XYZ file of C-alpha atoms in Angstrom:
726
model
C -6.913 64.846 17.406
C -6.603 64.121 13.691
C -2.846 63.648 14.172
C -3.455 61.107 16.973
C -5.981 59.208 14.829
C -3.507 59.158 11.935
C -0.710 57.793 14.185
C -3.024 55.121 15.561
C -4.068 54.187 12.001
C -0.408 53.843 10.937
C 0.327 51.732 14.023
C -2.633 49.475 13.191
C -1.413 48.940 9.618
C 2.128 48.242 10.835
C 0.874 45.805 13.485
C -1.336 44.021 10.952
C 1.542 43.617 8.513
C 3.804 42.409 11.311
C 1.235 39.762 12.153
C 1.168 38.613 8.528
C 4.969 38.543 8.276
C 6.221 38.923 11.827
C 9.553 37.175 11.472
C 12.300 36.982 8.817
C 11.636 33.274 8.121
C 8.269 34.351 6.701
C 10.074 36.431 4.055
C 9.266 34.573 0.828
C 11.887 36.532 -1.107
C 14.541 34.405 0.602
C 15.255 30.775 -0.235
C 13.921 27.996 1.950
C 17.464 27.167 3.102
C 18.064 30.761 4.222
C 14.768 30.902 6.061
C 15.397 27.564 7.782
C 18.714 28.824 9.151
C 17.088 32.033 10.376
C 14.441 30.031 12.188
C 16.871 27.536 13.734
C 19.088 30.343 14.978
C 16.088 31.928 16.693
C 15.189 28.800 18.661
C 16.572 27.688 21.967
C 17.520 24.052 22.350
C 14.361 23.113 24.236
C 12.231 24.490 21.406
C 14.335 22.645 18.856
C 13.763 19.332 20.577
C 9.981 19.820 20.684
C 9.923 20.207 16.895
C 11.456 16.747 16.458
C 8.376 15.110 17.996
C 5.454 13.982 15.873
C 3.174 16.181 17.975
C 5.189 19.382 17.600
C 3.814 22.091 19.911
C 3.247 25.731 19.113
C 6.076 28.197 19.751
C 4.137 31.375 20.420
C 7.068 33.722 20.779
C 8.247 32.796 17.264
C 4.766 32.685 15.760
C 5.173 28.986 14.876
C 1.973 26.977 14.890
C 1.777 23.505 16.397
C 1.658 20.576 14.004
C 0.990 16.855 14.316
C 2.877 14.833 11.683
C 0.755 11.709 12.160
C -1.751 11.360 9.333
C -2.790 8.296 7.324
C -3.886 7.747 3.731
C -3.199 4.190 2.540
C -6.398 4.022 0.486
C -8.067 7.339 1.210
C -7.722 10.033 3.852
C -8.069 7.993 7.033
C -9.336 8.726 10.539
C -10.256 12.225 9.413
C -13.420 13.811 8.060
C -15.583 12.618 5.205
C -13.419 11.145 2.436
C -13.482 8.751 -0.490
C -12.676 5.186 0.579
C -10.763 3.377 -2.152
C -10.114 -0.382 -2.093
C -7.538 -1.508 0.444
C -3.991 -1.377 -0.926
C -3.637 -5.113 -1.578
C -6.774 -4.879 -3.706
C -5.493 -1.964 -5.749
C -2.267 -3.898 -6.270
C -4.382 -6.531 -8.064
C -5.046 -3.941 -10.757
C -1.392 -3.890 -11.877
C -2.387 -0.391 -13.037
C 0.266 2.312 -12.697
C -1.913 5.084 -14.114
C -4.773 4.278 -11.759
C -2.471 4.380 -8.738
C -1.303 7.856 -9.721
C -4.897 9.028 -10.090
C -5.847 7.523 -6.733
C -2.913 9.277 -5.045
C -3.873 12.533 -6.737
C -7.509 12.237 -5.623
C -6.530 11.414 -2.033
C -4.133 14.356 -1.797
C -6.751 16.715 -3.245
C -9.162 15.655 -0.513
C -6.434 15.903 2.125
C -5.624 19.459 1.092
C -9.290 20.400 1.010
C -9.868 19.024 4.518
C -6.790 20.817 5.833
C -7.593 24.063 4.016
C -11.045 24.130 5.577
C -9.722 23.310 9.040
C -6.975 25.933 9.011
C -9.148 28.647 7.500
C -11.776 27.961 10.155
C -9.622 27.988 13.279
C -5.963 28.220 12.266
C -5.191 24.849 13.863
C -3.376 21.771 12.610
C -4.584 18.589 14.278
C -3.793 14.892 14.006
C -5.217 13.059 10.961
C -6.156 16.355 9.302
C -2.641 17.422 8.397
C -0.556 17.253 5.233
C 2.153 14.669 6.025
C 0.859 11.176 5.332
C 2.498 7.966 6.501
C 1.663 6.138 3.294
C 2.379 4.048 1.236
C 3.353 0.777 2.890
C 5.787 -0.948 0.514
C 6.849 -3.795 2.779
C 6.976 -7.118 0.993
C 4.031 -9.395 1.794
C 6.411 -12.314 2.234
C 4.071 -14.495 4.310
C 0.287 -14.741 3.813
C -0.282 -15.046 7.565
C 0.606 -11.391 8.194
C -2.527 -9.430 9.103
C -1.036 -6.146 7.931
C -0.149 -7.545 4.524
C -3.409 -5.959 3.367
C -1.679 -2.572 3.573
C 0.979 -3.578 1.024
C 1.162 -4.000 -2.731
C 1.920 -7.693 -2.465
C 4.936 -9.968 -2.615
C 6.871 -8.655 -5.606
C 9.391 -5.798 -5.181
C 8.931 -4.424 -8.704
C 5.140 -4.326 -8.483
C 5.243 -2.885 -4.955
C 7.799 -0.220 -5.734
C 6.267 0.768 -9.065
C 2.731 1.185 -7.717
C 4.037 2.838 -4.552
C 6.066 5.311 -6.611
C 3.035 6.260 -8.710
C 0.948 6.733 -5.576
C 3.677 9.003 -4.161
C 3.776 11.133 -7.301
C 0.021 11.579 -7.136
C 0.165 12.439 -3.446
C 2.985 14.984 -3.642
C 2.018 16.841 -6.822
C 4.324 18.409 -9.374
C 4.651 22.033 -8.227
C 8.269 23.274 -8.473
C 8.160 24.837 -4.999
C 5.393 23.293 -2.910
C 4.322 19.778 -1.974
C 0.622 19.040 -2.207
C 1.132 16.554 0.619
C 4.216 14.773 1.949
C 4.146 11.005 1.368
C 6.097 8.485 3.433
C 7.366 5.025 2.445
C 7.102 2.584 5.358
C 8.193 0.442 7.262
C 11.923 0.433 6.503
C 13.025 -2.352 6.423
C 12.363 -6.118 6.597
C 9.111 -5.605 8.470
C 6.341 -8.098 7.726
C 5.056 -9.848 10.825
C 4.364 -11.547 13.094
C 2.281 -8.771 14.613
C 2.579 -10.109 18.154
C 6.380 -9.880 17.997
C 6.914 -6.704 16.027
C 8.241 -4.656 18.965
C 10.951 -7.151 19.842
C 11.656 -9.278 16.788
C 15.058 -9.535 15.138
C 14.645 -10.126 11.385
C 17.757 -12.009 10.320
C 18.388 -11.813 6.571
C 21.378 -12.363 4.362
C 22.560 -9.725 1.909
C 21.048 -11.564 -1.031
C 17.492 -11.443 0.358
C 17.981 -7.906 1.657
C 18.964 -6.481 -1.737
C 16.903 -8.805 -3.909
C 13.611 -8.692 -1.990
C 13.355 -6.305 0.951
C 14.987 -3.092 -0.277
C 14.119 -2.586 -3.990
C 10.595 -1.210 -3.430
C 11.962 1.420 -1.036
C 14.633 2.337 -3.573
C 11.958 2.925 -6.240
C 10.067 5.174 -3.819
C 13.213 7.172 -3.077
C 13.850 7.510 -6.805
C 10.280 8.839 -7.149
C 11.100 11.642 -4.703
C 9.257 10.461 -1.624
C 9.498 13.095 1.094
C 9.730 10.752 4.079
C 10.714 7.235 5.059
C 9.480 5.525 8.229
C 11.825 3.144 10.014
C 10.309 0.016 11.522
C 9.731 -1.299 15.050
C 11.835 -4.424 14.750
C 15.535 -5.148 14.555
C 17.175 -6.195 11.317
C 20.338 -8.244 11.690
C 20.620 -7.305 15.380
C 20.304 -3.557 14.830
C 17.130 -1.683 15.708
C 15.774 -0.402 12.397
C 15.399 3.139 13.745
C 18.966 3.094 15.060
C 20.691 1.237 12.237
C 23.642 3.013 10.704
C 23.620 0.420 7.926
C 19.980 0.874 6.907
C 19.573 4.591 7.544
C 22.955 6.220 7.020
C 24.837 3.871 4.694
C 22.065 2.636 2.396
C 19.204 5.156 2.586
C 21.156 8.398 2.978
C 24.458 7.284 1.475
C 23.939 4.835 -1.367
C 20.516 6.091 -2.428
C 20.991 9.802 -1.699
C 17.695 10.171 0.165
C 17.306 13.822 1.163
C 13.905 13.870 2.862
C 13.125 13.248 6.511
C 13.079 9.983 8.454
C 10.314 9.317 10.976
C 10.218 6.514 13.502
C 7.284 4.175 13.736
C 5.227 5.094 16.784
C 6.943 3.981 19.960
C 9.831 2.365 18.056
C 12.503 4.313 19.950
C 11.359 3.140 23.370
C 11.664 -0.400 22.028
C 15.444 0.133 22.006
C 15.628 -0.120 25.785
C 12.340 -1.855 26.585
C 12.560 -4.814 24.195
C 15.645 -4.836 21.969
C 18.196 -4.210 24.730
C 20.404 -2.229 22.356
C 20.398 0.652 24.880
C 19.807 0.938 28.610
C 18.190 4.366 29.006
C 15.877 6.786 27.221
C 18.794 9.156 26.727
C 20.849 6.469 25.004
C 17.893 5.502 22.812
C 17.257 9.096 21.793
C 20.929 9.602 20.975
C 21.181 6.380 18.965
C 18.206 7.352 16.801
C 19.296 10.975 16.358
C 22.856 10.136 15.368
C 21.647 7.550 12.868
C 19.308 9.843 11.018
C 15.862 9.789 12.650
C 14.457 13.307 12.250
C 10.998 12.855 13.790
C 10.189 10.650 16.749
C 6.636 9.371 16.736
C 6.401 8.997 20.471
C 8.017 10.744 23.384
C 11.569 9.369 23.589
C 13.076 12.499 22.025
C 12.102 14.428 25.152
C 15.195 12.714 26.566
C 17.439 14.503 24.054
C 17.956 17.281 26.574
C 19.336 14.730 29.019
C 21.411 13.178 26.239
C 22.790 16.638 25.505
C 23.732 17.148 29.158
C 25.511 13.773 29.190
C 27.462 14.549 26.025
C 25.782 11.825 23.982
C 24.701 14.364 21.345
C 25.483 17.979 20.505
C 23.210 20.849 19.638
C 24.679 20.682 16.114
C 23.363 17.104 15.879
C 19.906 18.349 16.839
C 20.130 21.191 14.306
C 21.009 18.700 11.567
C 17.836 16.722 12.172
C 15.750 19.881 12.556
C 16.779 21.122 9.112
C 15.152 18.080 7.492
C 11.955 18.550 9.490
C 11.656 22.253 8.715
C 12.420 21.667 5.052
C 9.260 19.571 4.736
C 7.187 22.159 6.598
C 8.423 24.930 4.325
C 7.722 22.846 1.218
C 4.190 22.221 2.478
C 3.727 25.996 2.624
C 3.361 26.433 6.378
C 5.432 29.629 6.429
C 4.108 31.286 3.267
C 1.024 33.243 2.371
C -1.656 30.749 1.434
C -2.473 32.816 -1.630
C 0.957 31.942 -3.028
C 0.321 28.197 -2.804
C -2.109 26.745 -5.367
C -2.697 23.678 -3.210
C -3.949 25.889 -0.372
C -6.856 26.852 -2.608
C -8.273 23.374 -3.261
C -11.957 23.596 -2.258
C -14.010 21.190 -0.156
C -16.160 20.422 -3.197
C -13.560 17.838 -4.275
C -14.211 15.696 -1.195
C -15.995 12.477 -2.189
C -17.240 14.100 -5.377
C -18.634 12.169 -8.351
C -15.226 11.941 -10.022
C -13.627 10.380 -6.956
C -16.528 7.991 -6.342
C -16.304 6.878 -9.965
C -12.581 6.342 -9.513
C -13.282 4.259 -6.400
C -15.680 2.134 -8.450
C -13.108 1.743 -11.223
C -10.509 0.740 -8.664
C -13.000 -1.742 -7.253
C -13.529 -3.299 -10.685
C -9.811 -3.667 -11.277
C -9.155 -5.032 -7.776
C -11.565 -7.961 -7.997
C -9.903 -11.277 -8.844
C -11.958 -14.101 -10.324
C -10.244 -17.291 -9.184
C -12.777 -19.864 -10.328
C -15.660 -19.864 -12.793
C -16.734 -23.456 -13.295
C -18.828 -23.987 -16.435
C -18.831 -20.205 -16.946
C -21.501 -19.778 -14.293
C -20.629 -16.086 -14.237
C -21.810 -13.631 -15.282
C -25.287 -14.103 -13.894
C -28.373 -12.857 -15.697
C -29.964 -9.816 -14.101
C -33.478 -11.207 -14.488
C -33.050 -14.530 -12.705
C -36.298 -15.509 -10.948
C -34.726 -15.988 -7.490
C -31.353 -14.812 -6.121
C -30.400 -15.651 -2.558
C -27.710 -13.589 -0.807
C -26.105 -14.791 2.405
C -23.004 -14.813 4.525
C -21.825 -12.775 7.510
C -20.145 -10.114 5.355
C -22.686 -9.623 2.564
C -24.245 -6.657 4.359
C -21.371 -5.604 6.616
C -19.778 -2.242 5.859
C -16.594 -3.437 7.569
C -16.100 -5.853 4.685
C -15.462 -2.837 2.452
C -12.892 -0.832 4.338
C -9.983 -2.859 5.733
C -7.674 -1.111 8.188
C -6.339 2.450 8.131
C -9.634 3.479 6.584
C -11.621 6.639 6.139
C -15.388 7.031 6.131
C -17.688 7.887 3.267
C -21.354 8.892 3.500
C -22.284 6.400 0.775
C -20.716 2.959 1.213
C -22.330 0.137 -0.749
C -22.275 -3.437 0.545
C -22.542 -6.596 -1.554
C -26.238 -7.108 -0.890
C -26.988 -3.472 -1.768
C -25.050 -3.813 -5.018
C -26.996 -6.964 -5.936
C -30.305 -5.268 -5.162
C -29.432 -2.346 -7.430
C -28.410 -4.641 -10.278
C -31.201 -7.215 -10.480
C -34.485 -6.705 -12.288
C -37.721 -5.611 -10.538
C -39.169 -9.087 -11.087
C -36.241 -10.904 -9.464
C -37.107 -12.269 -6.064
C -34.345 -11.475 -3.546
C -33.704 -12.958 -0.119
C -30.921 -12.117 2.313
C -29.925 -13.850 5.537
C -26.558 -13.734 7.255
C -26.705 -17.438 8.118
C -23.854 -17.290 10.626
C -21.940 -14.707 12.686
C -18.455 -13.577 11.733
C -16.415 -15.820 13.999
C -18.564 -17.818 16.366
C -20.870 -20.811 16.039
C -24.608 -20.290 15.756
C -26.212 -20.560 19.171
C -29.652 -21.079 17.663
C -29.786 -24.433 15.802
C -32.746 -23.456 13.588
C -31.665 -23.307 9.936
C -33.598 -20.901 7.689
C -30.766 -20.341 5.249
C -29.482 -23.520 3.584
C -32.918 -24.401 2.276
C -33.126 -21.074 0.487
C -29.844 -21.791 -1.262
C -31.204 -25.103 -2.543
C -34.220 -23.461 -4.201
C -32.592 -20.264 -5.517
C -31.498 -19.888 -9.137
C -28.211 -18.559 -7.794
C -26.750 -18.092 -4.326
C -24.196 -15.358 -3.609
C -22.444 -15.547 -0.240
C -20.076 -13.054 1.353
C -17.535 -14.629 3.695
C -14.083 -13.807 4.995
C -12.588 -11.414 7.494
C -12.877 -7.805 8.569
C -10.814 -5.438 10.681
C -12.199 -7.270 13.696
C -10.177 -10.359 12.770
C -7.155 -9.208 10.787
C -5.033 -6.093 10.786
C -2.792 -4.200 13.170
C -2.270 -5.601 16.652
C -4.543 -3.191 18.534
C -7.363 -2.980 16.009
C -8.276 -6.636 15.433
C -10.227 -6.925 18.672
C -11.779 -10.302 17.795
C -8.390 -11.897 17.082
C -6.528 -13.926 19.682
C -3.285 -13.710 17.643
C -2.978 -9.918 17.387
C -4.574 -9.650 13.932
C -2.594 -12.258 11.990
C -4.181 -15.240 10.233
C -1.950 -17.986 11.568
C -3.912 -20.909 10.100
C -4.911 -19.313 6.767
C -8.399 -20.667 7.475
C -11.800 -19.061 7.531
C -13.454 -19.282 10.953
C -14.893 -22.790 11.309
C -18.463 -21.500 11.624
C -18.127 -19.856 8.205
C -16.794 -23.083 6.717
C -19.719 -25.034 8.186
C -22.083 -22.467 6.707
C -20.478 -22.812 3.274
C -20.632 -26.594 3.448
C -24.381 -26.454 4.061
C -25.245 -23.913 1.378
C -22.932 -25.778 -0.983
C -25.148 -28.884 -0.857
C -26.990 -27.864 -4.012
C -26.811 -28.279 -7.743
C -27.661 -24.593 -8.213
C -24.917 -22.015 -8.855
C -22.973 -20.991 -5.734
C -20.868 -17.834 -5.966
C -18.508 -17.330 -3.033
C -17.302 -13.763 -2.542
C -14.308 -13.578 -0.219
C -13.555 -10.387 1.698
C -10.045 -10.487 3.126
C -6.719 -8.719 3.117
C -4.647 -11.877 2.903
C -4.750 -15.242 1.115
C -6.881 -17.901 2.743
C -6.892 -21.648 2.229
C -9.394 -22.208 -0.593
C -8.610 -25.876 -1.178
C -11.958 -27.102 0.174
C -14.057 -24.154 -0.948
C -13.044 -24.577 -4.579
C -14.514 -28.083 -4.568
C -18.128 -26.992 -3.983
C -18.143 -23.351 -5.126
C -18.982 -22.752 -8.773
C -17.308 -19.358 -8.716
C -14.811 -17.791 -6.315
C -14.579 -14.014 -6.410
C -11.776 -12.523 -4.323
C -12.956 -9.063 -3.360
C -10.246 -8.111 -0.835
C -11.637 -5.017 0.965
C -13.092 -3.255 -2.090
C -13.810 0.249 -0.785
C -16.931 2.379 -0.604
C -18.086 1.343 -4.088
C -17.296 -2.306 -3.416
C -20.881 -3.548 -3.555
C -21.515 -1.791 -6.844
C -18.199 -2.942 -8.305
C -18.886 -6.555 -7.296
C -22.374 -6.458 -8.768
C -20.985 -4.960 -11.988
C -18.662 -7.952 -12.272
C -21.026 -10.681 -11.053
C -23.769 -9.593 -13.463
C -21.478 -8.977 -16.422
C -21.403 -5.216 -16.903
C -17.646 -5.379 -16.316
C -15.308 -8.264 -17.073
C -13.076 -9.185 -14.112
C -9.437 -8.285 -14.666
C -7.649 -8.334 -11.299
C -4.482 -10.412 -10.896
C -3.158 -11.847 -7.658
C -0.331 -9.696 -6.225
C 0.572 -12.556 -3.879
C 0.753 -16.329 -4.285
C -1.945 -18.396 -2.589
C -0.351 -21.478 -0.998
C -2.352 -24.669 -0.676
C -2.126 -24.383 3.115
C 0.251 -23.283 5.859
C 1.975 -26.652 5.462
C 3.522 -25.290 2.270
C 5.108 -22.346 4.104
C 8.383 -21.965 6.012
C 8.231 -20.921 9.658
C 6.464 -17.573 10.033
C 9.379 -16.057 11.981
C 11.913 -17.054 9.291
C 12.737 -14.106 7.029
C 14.749 -16.195 4.566
C 13.049 -16.173 1.173
C 13.503 -19.878 0.436
C 10.069 -21.340 -0.267
C 8.417 -17.914 -0.254
C 6.619 -15.920 -2.946
C 6.361 -16.926 -6.570
C 10.115 -16.499 -6.889
C 10.914 -19.453 -4.647
C 7.626 -21.323 -4.038
C 6.786 -24.395 -6.084
C 3.225 -25.310 -7.105
C 0.942 -22.863 -5.229
C -2.834 -23.276 -5.219
C -3.275 -19.981 -7.081
C -0.172 -18.356 -8.586
C 1.041 -14.774 -8.468
C -0.329 -12.783 -11.402
C -3.285 -15.125 -11.975
C -6.881 -14.022 -12.469
C -9.658 -15.078 -14.833
C -11.670 -12.978 -17.279
C -14.983 -13.348 -19.062
C -13.145 -12.701 -22.311
C -11.327 -15.378 -24.261
C -7.796 -14.098 -24.809
C -5.044 -15.559 -26.905
C -1.404 -14.513 -26.906
C 0.469 -15.219 -30.107
C 3.483 -14.408 -32.250
C 6.100 -13.827 -29.582
C 9.256 -12.462 -31.158
C 12.529 -10.890 -30.044
C 14.647 -8.270 -31.760
C 17.765 -10.342 -31.131
C 18.611 -13.680 -29.565
C 22.103 -12.772 -28.354
C 23.100 -9.862 -26.122
C 26.325 -8.613 -24.600
C 26.605 -6.915 -21.218
C 29.699 -5.101 -22.437
C 27.639 -3.324 -25.085
C 24.730 -2.559 -22.749
C 22.391 -4.116 -25.293
C 18.625 -3.779 -25.374
C 16.172 -6.387 -26.552
C 12.587 -5.838 -27.663
C 10.035 -8.581 -27.020
C 6.778 -8.358 -28.949
C 3.522 -10.297 -28.704
C 0.034 -10.073 -30.144
C -2.869 -10.357 -27.732
C -6.325 -11.051 -29.118
C -9.730 -10.695 -27.498
C -11.792 -13.392 -29.181
C -14.949 -12.688 -27.175
C -17.819 -10.216 -27.293
C -16.736 -8.512 -24.046
C -14.768 -5.293 -23.757
C -12.129 -6.489 -21.349
C -8.854 -5.577 -19.703
C -5.909 -7.924 -19.527
C -2.555 -7.606 -17.778
C 0.460 -8.709 -19.801
C 3.349 -9.798 -17.599
C 6.954 -10.412 -18.619
C 9.194 -12.653 -16.507
C 12.767 -13.802 -16.833
C 14.307 -17.049 -15.644
C 18.070 -17.588 -15.569
C 18.826 -21.056 -16.904
C 21.591 -22.066 -14.523
C 20.853 -24.607 -11.804
C 24.103 -23.878 -10.004
C 23.084 -20.315 -9.159
C 20.780 -19.363 -6.297
C 18.391 -17.256 -8.360
C 14.594 -16.888 -8.482
C 12.530 -19.455 -10.365
C 10.994 -16.521 -12.225
C 11.180 -12.770 -11.769
C 8.709 -10.135 -12.922
C 10.438 -7.476 -15.025
C 7.660 -5.691 -16.926
C 3.875 -5.484 -16.857
C 1.214 -3.533 -18.678
C -2.551 -3.333 -18.373
C -4.397 -3.247 -21.701
C -8.020 -2.648 -22.706
C -9.188 -4.705 -25.683
C -12.375 -4.215 -27.639
C -14.357 -7.298 -28.716
C -12.752 -9.281 -31.546
C -9.683 -7.052 -31.524
C -5.918 -7.607 -31.585
C -3.323 -5.439 -29.852
C 0.423 -5.701 -30.401
C 2.582 -4.912 -27.393
C 6.353 -4.535 -27.160
C 8.470 -4.688 -24.015
C 12.006 -3.374 -23.782
C 14.584 -5.225 -21.699
C 18.092 -3.925 -21.220
C 21.075 -5.838 -19.948
C 20.495 -3.881 -16.694
C 17.376 -6.045 -16.284
C 19.486 -9.180 -16.630
C 21.549 -9.029 -13.463
C 21.141 -11.268 -10.447
C 21.920 -10.634 -6.785
C 24.671 -12.786 -5.311
C 25.202 -13.900 -1.706
C 26.952 -10.601 -0.926
C 24.048 -8.499 -2.150
C 25.906 -7.405 -5.271
C 24.430 -7.108 -8.753
C 26.167 -9.582 -11.045
C 25.704 -9.644 -14.832
C 24.240 -13.007 -15.803
C 25.837 -14.861 -18.673
C 24.125 -17.778 -20.345
C 20.609 -18.653 -21.481
C 17.656 -16.637 -20.201
C 14.062 -17.756 -20.633
C 11.711 -14.825 -21.264
C 8.032 -15.520 -20.602
C 5.138 -13.265 -21.575
C 1.628 -14.094 -20.469
C -1.295 -13.332 -18.189
C 0.100 -15.015 -15.037
C 3.448 -16.001 -13.592
C 4.965 -18.968 -15.455
C 4.587 -22.438 -14.037
C 2.711 -25.692 -14.172
C -0.114 -24.500 -11.925
C -0.768 -21.399 -14.058
C -1.083 -23.598 -17.129
C -3.464 -25.965 -15.306
C -5.700 -23.008 -14.463
C -5.815 -21.846 -18.069
C -3.258 -19.061 -18.097
C -1.566 -18.338 -21.408
C 2.217 -18.019 -21.390
C 4.599 -17.768 -24.336
C 8.332 -18.324 -23.962
C 11.533 -17.581 -25.837
C 15.199 -18.202 -25.026
C 17.915 -15.582 -25.476
C 21.621 -15.830 -24.785
C 23.689 -13.294 -22.893
C 27.469 -13.043 -23.148
């Protein structure tokens, strides 16, 4: 009997160990590459194909858990459990803060790991939106302000977009030598920026100059930062479907840039091949085209047709294996096949989720995202003990004004009216009325709101958009143009509301919630202050109140030019860059890089280490300036360095951002800052997409906005110097 019990005990131990490490690909003493080959060789072709789908099913006989690759985290873990909601991406781009973007990415990935750790430890399952592969960041260029999804981007400049995106990626993926904290994904590659209604069928026609000068550089910076995944876009670029383009995927991304991660299709993009683009006729042909041109994961179901494509000789099993290696590499690096005790990221606790540190970071990000566009007669900051403050507008108390699209949910989201209430003194009388709906005329003609504005010591109104009006095609349910802002106008009922409350000699502060530029040409005439809040995140109300009442000086800078109106723009469907962005647009209403402060800054003593450079010597030049805070505010300022090639015969940008740095200055203090430019920064892109060394005079501008007449009219400070390149 004792012998039988002993045998059963030994069998139990052996069985338990086999469950912990049942297959050779769980042997952590082997390299990832060895284990991947062992796993691939154990799969049949049907199983291999299932693992190339975003919703990869469980393979029980191999002890492989199911996994859904589709997870989102543009500005916080989205569509998941409780999480910190940071400002929408376009808002964080206004910070021009590389360090902050890294910290935001790090905080988001900590929360993502904690959510996933809790889920897996509880039931061993991986489910959509609670996984570890995140389809963020979006580094498309916000080339046209009418695009509803421009809110997801870092703006119109490739350097700013790529730099902030790269820092976000580094924060998301961690720095462990073996494991990824999460897998980030740069999207949507490439030349994808509206119109939303046409995205499944549109052919973006671009020349090589615009492709290499504008549309590709941000993706290249993300690849250089080690991004694990790249998502190809819905549309065609130059007649080739982006997810089936040998030029974009194989020649540029894999070949020229050496990208070694995995490529995922946008969701449903492969069925567009035969349904809309007419580049293939069948599902099998579409699946083969994507597979052979580098798409490793199909978000959708088209890759089910790979078995038929295999039968027809359109692909081989070796082709499928090649794609599968990339997919499994990411899963191994995320730690799916290792003991969780060996992976430090698998130990991140749920206590990090929406903790005080992350909420404080969301508030900081909110501060730095807010752009003060107008402050007539220095009406801001307001005093906290004003006798009567009236708050109005359809978005002043709407939580949707905080979150934008691709958002998470926090248990403590603070609206504008709540932030004002927390900031004002106990003896301040407060009134709040919406005054008008979001996007429809008042049906009741009785007016109980404009009279309040005429008697208040200050009126603060929250207007703009929300995810109901702008965003992705299926989410903006109140939009009749699939989420874009075709006219650049506020809804007419909101404009009528503003006109009525603006009929006063008392201070009117207009707070705009939006993910895109709107036409402010009329609003600026009757508003004393215009505060562009974007979608400022869960701490948005507190951050806005901090700025409006002077606890924090505004410091955000526009990451996209604000045209005067749509009349200043080329056709929306035209992807040529002529007339677009600060590089090629003349005289915008509000320029790229512009934003006011409560502090009085001066920029002085610009100097260069040399005035002549030679490309042949690969020279460097150092540009130094002094920036002085002449006020009593502690304030941040963003120094921006631009170059302008002085040759009218060349098709080159008017100005081009090359360096930027965010600085904090104490009251009455001076900071000296030096930028380093190399001759590598002094190339231009010709009509063939080639980098050409510029020779001649180059104007170097350093200031707190992009150079130009309009910036100077608005009070920006810009210093210039000419250098010569031979």
